[in-house]
Amino acid sequence: MTDYKITAIEGGICAAAGFKASGIHAGFRKNKQKRDLALILADDMCTAAGVYTTNKVFAAPVGVTRAHLANGKARAVICNSGNANTCNTDGYDKANATCDMLAKALNINADDIIVASTGVIGVPLPIEPIENGIPQLVAELAYGAEASDKAACAIMTTDVKKKEYAYELEIGGKTVHIGGICKGSGMIRPNMATMLCFITTDAAVSSEMLQKALSEVIKDTFNMVSVDGDTSTNDMVTVMASGKAGNAEITSEGADFDAFKAGLEAICRRLSIAIASDGEGATKLIQCNVHGFKDVEGARVLAKSVISSSLVKTAMFGADANWGRILCALGYAGIDIDTDKIDVKFISHAGEILVCENGRGVDFSEELAKTILLRRHITIDVDMKCGGASAIAYGCDLSYEYVRINGDYRS
Amino acid sequence: MTDYKITAIEGGICAAAGFKASGIHAGFRKNKQKRDLALILADDMCTAAGVYTTNKVFAAPVGVTRAHLANGKARAVICNSGNANTCNTDGYDKANATCDMLAKALNINADDIIVASTGVIGVPLPIEPIENGIPQLVAELAYGAEASDKAACAIMTTDVKKKEYAYELEIGGKTVHIGGICKGSGMIRPNMATMLCFITTDAAVSSEMLQKALSEVIKDTFNMVSVDGDTSTNDMVTVMASGKAGNAEITSEGADFDAFKAGLEAICRRLSIAIASDGEGATKLIQCNVHGFKDVEGARVLAKSVISSSLVKTAMFGADANWGRILCALGYAGIDIDTDKIDVKFISHAGEILVCENGRGVDFSEELAKTILLRRHITIDVDMKCGGASAIAYGCDLSYEYVRINGDYRS
């Protein structure tokens, strides 16, 4: 595997050449300080790709965007927070009306628009905030970091932190930029942890190769995140490529494609970690590295099983080195494993400690384990000792605050 | 489907003729008031059957019991609480030693003994409490309700309530008794929610038909319970049939087998509900009835998906009629469904309310919904409107207390 020089930069979705953004308070949220409508506009037509929730109950904007991206082209993204536009009789009408109004204001085609929503399910989407907000949203479109920041804020729901990153790397002798914003683990009324992500790049990539890169990269990034195991109805990750970096268009596999995929993976991994560590009520980022396994698909399932276990998550909240729960979660993952070979370590900036060897407990210092587990970023390291494949899953602990956020109907 | 007259009676595992029981404090637990070693002894050899955890990491006693029940015969059950005897190098040695010592004390064969453990994983099982406890355990063996009560208490861990029930019904003109004790949703250090259940009956049933009845009945009862989605390493349900009721031995399918299965299902269902409502930190029993579906297997998966969702569970804790989360959980269950037909109602002793019709929200009184959801037993009623199959899953809400029990390492 080649190592690529991938550098973190400022600018988010406006780091790539050819993209403007804006984010305003349109009125979905009561708090007038909270931006709730975001727009990303490409100067020219982009190649584009998307991946969507696998939930059979999916939001109207997911259905509309999937149809719009079928031709691998897009010009703009519009996204509201505060209402999911899911399970409503008029959902498709409203999502289409949103695209039509924006298309008219921007003088582009409605089917070149990516539309997304996040918020409460089953409450009809009010169309007035969109209708009244579009003029301001378009008027405030701008290049640069500040514009990206506004869009990133506008898609947040109960996210505590804004999620906005960008990287640059070289492809075919040209400097290429990839940036993204996302929201995750938040909700409104309360509702479910929708994950939305919008990525822009100035790399020149064909629609087919863009979709291929995205579909491959999400397997090891966004699809390895679990906050509470509930797959939202509104999940969506899209990427638009403007081609303005001037590299030779990537139209097939090869060195340039691999480099682009590495950049795309970097941004998706960074955003995935941001989602996990900002999970509802999370006090800690929990990462499970499963390595030494016979195949990568199995390693992914095992790592996700550990990260998704409520008992593992509560133990991490309590800084309890209760490794039996990790063995248990590996055991019920539905994968054929040799339980007598498993080693488990806890790792953090405070050190590392072996707690289980060959599937059996070892004597260890409870005090050191506690010191390690009291940190904010914990790695659960699992060595299956039966091969060379590995996978990493990202999650968070399960705290009182998670229950409060999701249980208190008055909040 | 025939209706059977099945009557609740006293006596637990001693309601059936031919069974003695005892339960003592042997020393696994520090609290000397807490019984922690249980024994059930049949007067004569019984036909017997068992079902076990599907976890690849399973306790030594699960392995030993599976081997002992391979011939469909058993005389006794011994079960300790306080230590799971799982992931220990000497686990099988200790489980076998337990059977050997008990066999000697009772003058029976070691391989006619069902052995079970529940408690912390990965800590070697101390054998002294068993060695020193067996004489008293055997000396205190008795018929009757009080003896069953002691055994039921001895298998509890952090269970708040004892779980002990019995029923009687007629089979082939004879009165047959079926009783059971179980533990569930508790832990010690803390650890995982092991589910153990021991059932006795005086019905005469061949080993084959006993196993067949048990394997079928658990699909709609114990396997439809979820407290936190973590499948324990120690789960076990066994049934022993003494034949002392005097009915013609059930050796094939037919009216008598159906009647027996109805009785077995009654006891398993009652115990399942007891486990769900005593789930760790639970304030409410949540039941999801999925009906009108095209096949029963799919209905089971859908009902369990709803009952297992952390977001549904926290909403129930908060008495929030957030039905979008129910649609979401149905949607990601991995079953092919028509989302545009789904109706959802909340039902409790305070009334019922339709909140979603044909997959879309309906206007409903939030106040009435809250009144209904503030009760301690909530039914989430889901009509798929595409067939005649149904299933019920049992679970509980997710509360602050669940996080405290499982997260506070000092507890």
XYZ file of C-alpha atoms in Angstrom, chain A:
411
model
C 0.000 0.000 0.000
C 1.372 3.353 -1.075
C 1.680 6.120 1.489
C 0.252 9.409 0.281
C 1.155 12.836 1.572
C -2.238 14.104 2.637
C -2.251 17.450 4.420
C -5.029 18.903 6.542
C -6.037 22.391 5.373
C -8.688 25.010 6.158
C -11.775 25.782 4.146
C -14.106 22.799 4.471
C -16.314 22.388 1.435
C -14.943 25.639 -0.012
C -11.336 24.398 0.048
C -11.809 22.867 -3.393
C -11.794 25.274 -6.337
C -15.188 26.045 -7.857
C -17.505 25.812 -4.851
C -19.471 28.489 -3.007
C -21.584 27.926 0.062
C -24.002 29.632 2.407
C -26.051 28.859 5.497
C -28.894 30.898 6.981
C -31.630 30.826 9.600
C -34.705 30.151 7.486
C -37.146 29.412 10.299
C -37.256 25.611 10.828
C -35.795 26.178 14.279
C -37.250 28.528 16.849
C -33.857 29.833 17.919
C -33.120 32.634 15.447
C -29.388 32.311 16.091
C -29.447 28.756 14.692
C -28.780 28.468 10.957
C -31.055 25.769 9.520
C -30.767 25.910 5.727
C -27.531 25.235 3.830
C -26.567 25.615 0.188
C -23.513 24.473 -1.753
C -23.196 25.630 -5.362
C -20.618 24.542 -7.909
C -19.553 27.141 -10.503
C -20.032 24.585 -13.252
C -21.513 21.134 -13.673
C -19.777 18.492 -11.530
C -19.501 14.776 -11.709
C -21.228 13.474 -8.619
C -21.883 10.321 -6.628
C -23.939 9.341 -3.598
C -24.625 6.599 -1.105
C -27.835 6.386 0.902
C -29.461 4.810 3.928
C -30.350 1.131 3.556
C -33.463 1.686 5.687
C -36.634 0.566 3.871
C -38.303 3.584 5.429
C -36.384 6.431 3.820
C -36.948 10.144 3.563
C -38.492 11.752 0.480
C -35.304 13.812 -0.161
C -33.307 10.545 -0.227
C -35.590 9.248 -2.982
C -35.403 12.521 -4.930
C -31.603 12.814 -4.637
C -31.087 9.208 -5.688
C -33.056 9.944 -8.880
C -31.224 13.221 -9.501
C -27.786 11.611 -9.155
C -28.620 8.684 -11.446
C -26.873 10.519 -14.305
C -23.730 11.137 -12.212
C -24.023 14.936 -12.420
C -24.876 17.689 -9.952
C -24.538 21.465 -9.483
C -25.853 22.137 -5.974
C -26.783 20.800 -2.556
C -29.642 22.166 -0.414
C -30.173 20.825 3.082
C -32.467 21.850 5.927
C -32.239 20.865 9.574
C -35.250 20.720 11.889
C -37.486 18.409 9.874
C -36.634 15.050 8.264
C -39.396 15.139 5.630
C -39.926 11.427 6.246
C -43.231 9.514 6.525
C -45.236 12.453 5.221
C -47.928 12.179 2.550
C -46.576 15.251 0.751
C -42.880 14.455 1.235
C -41.952 14.056 -2.425
C -44.002 17.107 -3.420
C -42.133 19.240 -0.899
C -38.697 17.859 -1.801
C -39.399 18.438 -5.491
C -40.801 21.916 -4.807
C -37.583 22.748 -2.931
C -35.515 21.746 -5.970
C -37.794 23.623 -8.372
C -37.614 26.869 -6.392
C -33.855 26.645 -6.006
C -33.380 25.767 -9.679
C -35.314 28.851 -10.680
C -33.340 31.115 -8.340
C -30.002 29.738 -9.564
C -31.021 29.265 -13.197
C -30.008 25.622 -13.161
C -31.921 22.369 -13.692
C -33.906 20.988 -10.758
C -32.579 17.497 -11.401
C -28.995 18.686 -10.888
C -29.793 19.414 -7.246
C -28.997 17.221 -4.249
C -31.697 17.728 -1.604
C -31.443 16.527 2.006
C -33.297 16.963 5.300
C -32.654 16.064 8.923
C -34.890 16.355 11.949
C -38.155 15.002 13.275
C -39.948 12.245 11.362
C -43.608 12.392 10.424
C -44.227 16.111 10.730
C -45.019 17.723 7.358
C -42.130 19.868 6.096
C -43.119 23.541 6.168
C -42.265 24.922 2.722
C -42.399 28.620 3.698
C -38.942 28.741 5.302
C -37.490 27.381 2.057
C -39.555 29.621 -0.194
C -38.772 32.707 1.866
C -35.183 31.706 2.579
C -33.903 30.936 -0.911
C -33.327 34.568 -1.980
C -31.110 35.244 1.067
C -29.458 31.829 0.767
C -28.495 32.572 -2.837
C -27.516 36.183 -2.132
C -25.099 35.091 0.605
C -23.321 32.459 -1.496
C -19.579 32.990 -1.150
C -16.210 31.287 -1.596
C -13.960 30.617 1.351
C -13.786 29.181 4.837
C -16.408 31.448 6.354
C -19.052 30.332 3.870
C -18.240 26.657 4.500
C -18.517 27.297 8.209
C -22.023 28.726 7.825
C -23.193 25.737 5.793
C -21.622 23.325 8.305
C -23.499 25.037 11.129
C -26.790 25.033 9.240
C -26.922 21.232 8.924
C -26.272 20.625 12.639
C -29.125 19.452 14.853
C -28.101 18.505 18.412
C -24.511 18.041 17.281
C -22.314 19.639 19.907
C -19.438 20.307 17.515
C -19.365 21.506 13.932
C -17.881 18.856 11.607
C -15.875 20.386 8.795
C -12.525 19.240 7.442
C -10.414 19.501 4.290
C -7.269 17.917 2.916
C -4.950 18.418 -0.013
C -2.799 15.934 -1.888
C -1.120 15.575 -5.219
C -2.667 13.649 -8.073
C -0.856 13.415 -11.411
C 1.378 16.372 -10.531
C -1.518 18.663 -9.593
C -2.619 19.756 -6.118
C -6.107 18.479 -5.433
C -8.392 19.578 -2.577
C -11.098 17.533 -0.894
C -13.319 18.921 1.808
C -16.482 17.913 3.576
C -19.072 18.853 6.139
C -21.274 16.458 7.981
C -23.735 16.159 10.818
C -24.347 13.155 12.953
C -25.769 11.902 16.211
C -28.047 14.823 16.727
C -31.777 15.136 16.694
C -34.425 17.630 17.358
C -37.604 16.588 19.017
C -35.693 14.231 19.908
C -35.267 12.080 16.883
C -32.798 9.734 15.350
C -29.138 10.138 14.705
C -29.197 11.059 11.051
C -25.845 11.164 9.352
C -25.537 13.570 6.419
C -22.282 14.343 4.643
C -21.512 16.549 1.685
C -18.068 16.393 0.100
C -16.572 18.601 -2.591
C -13.353 18.213 -4.558
C -11.680 19.979 -7.432
C -10.206 16.725 -8.708
C -11.264 15.718 -12.207
C -12.940 12.326 -11.828
C -15.533 10.649 -14.018
C -18.938 9.959 -12.449
C -18.309 6.211 -12.585
C -14.949 6.368 -10.834
C -16.292 8.890 -8.314
C -19.122 6.500 -7.404
C -16.683 3.584 -7.267
C -14.312 5.457 -4.972
C -17.136 6.604 -2.676
C -18.779 3.178 -2.486
C -15.467 1.573 -1.561
C -14.345 4.214 0.917
C -17.550 4.272 2.980
C -17.152 0.569 3.824
C -14.179 1.422 6.029
C -15.330 4.827 7.214
C -18.978 5.911 7.599
C -20.268 2.336 7.593
C -17.939 1.558 10.507
C -19.505 4.147 12.796
C -22.177 3.249 15.305
C -23.629 5.577 17.892
C -26.708 3.635 18.902
C -27.207 1.010 16.229
C -30.215 2.746 14.733
C -29.850 3.244 10.971
C -31.549 6.503 10.131
C -34.122 7.030 7.415
C -32.261 10.071 6.106
C -28.603 9.063 5.846
C -26.796 10.347 2.796
C -23.218 10.974 1.687
C -22.649 12.824 -1.572
C -19.533 14.019 -3.356
C -19.245 16.578 -6.150
C -16.088 16.927 -8.241
C -15.527 20.184 -10.125
C -12.416 19.128 -12.055
C -10.873 22.565 -11.544
C -7.616 21.199 -10.089
C -6.543 20.520 -13.658
C -5.443 16.917 -13.219
C -5.992 14.507 -16.088
C -9.517 13.212 -15.562
C -9.542 9.958 -13.648
C -11.561 7.562 -15.794
C -10.149 4.190 -14.760
C -8.306 2.429 -11.962
C -4.622 3.188 -11.576
C -2.218 5.378 -9.616
C -4.346 8.536 -9.887
C -7.500 6.718 -8.824
C -5.675 5.192 -5.865
C -4.380 8.604 -4.822
C -7.828 10.148 -5.112
C -9.338 7.303 -3.105
C -6.727 7.845 -0.402
C -7.706 11.516 -0.178
C -11.396 10.677 -0.134
C -10.779 8.081 2.545
C -8.871 10.628 4.647
C -11.768 13.074 4.662
C -14.371 10.347 5.234
C -12.348 8.838 8.093
C -11.855 12.211 9.768
C -15.562 13.009 9.510
C -16.495 9.515 10.768
C -14.339 9.976 13.853
C -15.947 13.384 14.386
C -19.413 11.807 14.301
C -18.480 9.024 16.718
C -16.824 11.325 19.222
C -19.787 13.705 19.080
C -22.297 10.864 19.513
C -25.341 11.709 21.587
C -24.278 12.032 25.192
C -20.805 10.695 24.409
C -18.007 11.397 26.843
C -15.477 9.238 24.977
C -14.500 8.158 21.486
C -14.226 4.366 21.409
C -12.337 2.709 18.593
C -12.180 -1.045 18.107
C -9.286 -2.365 16.033
C -9.769 -5.972 15.024
C -6.652 -7.357 13.393
C -5.045 -10.686 12.567
C -8.328 -11.982 11.122
C -8.776 -14.158 8.044
C -10.875 -11.715 5.987
C -11.661 -8.007 6.081
C -15.447 -8.427 5.847
C -15.438 -10.550 8.988
C -13.090 -8.155 10.759
C -15.529 -5.306 10.026
C -18.484 -7.246 11.461
C -16.518 -8.149 14.610
C -15.284 -4.590 15.200
C -18.803 -3.180 14.718
C -20.287 -5.756 17.054
C -17.953 -4.660 19.864
C -18.529 -0.957 19.270
C -22.315 -1.430 19.161
C -22.726 -3.409 22.387
C -24.620 -1.454 25.032
C -22.739 -3.376 27.708
C -19.322 -2.514 26.230
C -20.424 1.110 25.843
C -21.617 1.442 29.444
C -18.421 -0.243 30.696
C -16.358 2.327 28.772
C -18.473 5.131 30.273
C -17.665 3.718 33.707
C -13.958 3.122 32.867
C -14.470 -0.528 33.783
C -12.036 -3.027 32.211
C -14.856 -5.527 31.795
C -13.274 -7.403 28.878
C -15.724 -10.327 29.175
C -18.285 -8.131 27.429
C -15.901 -7.693 24.502
C -15.465 -11.464 24.148
C -19.229 -11.781 24.400
C -19.820 -9.240 21.609
C -17.247 -10.970 19.390
C -18.971 -14.279 20.097
C -22.461 -13.225 19.031
C -21.370 -11.327 15.910
C -22.349 -14.262 13.718
C -18.828 -14.793 12.389
C -16.929 -18.076 12.608
C -14.124 -17.387 15.096
C -11.600 -19.323 17.154
C -12.392 -18.034 20.628
C -9.291 -19.672 22.118
C -6.900 -17.373 20.236
C -8.318 -13.952 21.040
C -6.099 -11.344 22.722
C -7.634 -8.096 23.992
C -5.816 -4.896 24.978
C -7.057 -1.499 26.108
C -4.998 1.388 24.721
C -5.123 5.137 25.339
C -2.671 8.012 25.689
C -2.142 6.806 29.273
C -0.691 3.480 28.095
C -1.801 0.016 27.127
C -2.769 -3.115 29.007
C -3.353 -6.743 28.026
C -6.482 -8.059 29.744
C -7.252 -11.271 27.833
C -4.894 -13.723 26.145
C -5.969 -16.736 24.096
C -9.565 -16.129 25.135
C -8.756 -16.333 28.868
C -8.337 -13.659 31.469
C -4.823 -12.641 32.509
C -3.762 -11.042 35.760
C -3.664 -7.298 35.208
C -3.498 -4.111 37.248
C -7.052 -2.817 37.707
C -5.504 0.512 38.655
C -3.546 0.866 35.410
C -6.595 -0.281 33.436
C -8.671 2.420 35.082
C -6.055 5.077 34.356
C -6.076 4.036 30.700
C -9.871 3.914 30.454
C -10.411 7.307 32.080
C -9.025 9.007 28.939
C -11.287 10.469 26.251
C -10.080 8.307 23.346
C -9.998 4.560 23.999
C -8.841 1.865 21.599
C -10.069 -1.673 22.158
C -7.408 -3.735 20.400
C -8.474 -7.253 19.411
C -5.964 -9.675 17.902
C -7.711 -12.718 16.377
C -4.341 -14.348 15.515
C -5.612 -16.214 12.466
C -4.719 -14.047 9.461
C -3.666 -10.670 8.112
C -6.954 -8.790 7.674
C -8.029 -5.891 9.868
C -10.787 -3.328 10.367
C -11.490 -0.369 12.629
C -14.912 0.630 13.949
C -15.720 3.937 15.635
C -18.255 4.507 18.362
C -18.752 6.171 21.704
C -19.720 5.351 25.250
C -23.306 5.122 26.500
C -23.959 7.711 29.183
C -26.755 9.079 31.330
C -26.813 11.985 28.904
C -27.752 9.678 25.994
C -30.802 8.564 27.958
C -31.651 12.149 28.863
C -31.366 13.426 25.282
C -33.449 10.595 23.888
C -35.872 10.019 26.709
C -36.916 13.405 28.039
C -39.845 14.376 25.916
C -39.840 17.882 27.323
C -36.338 18.667 26.055
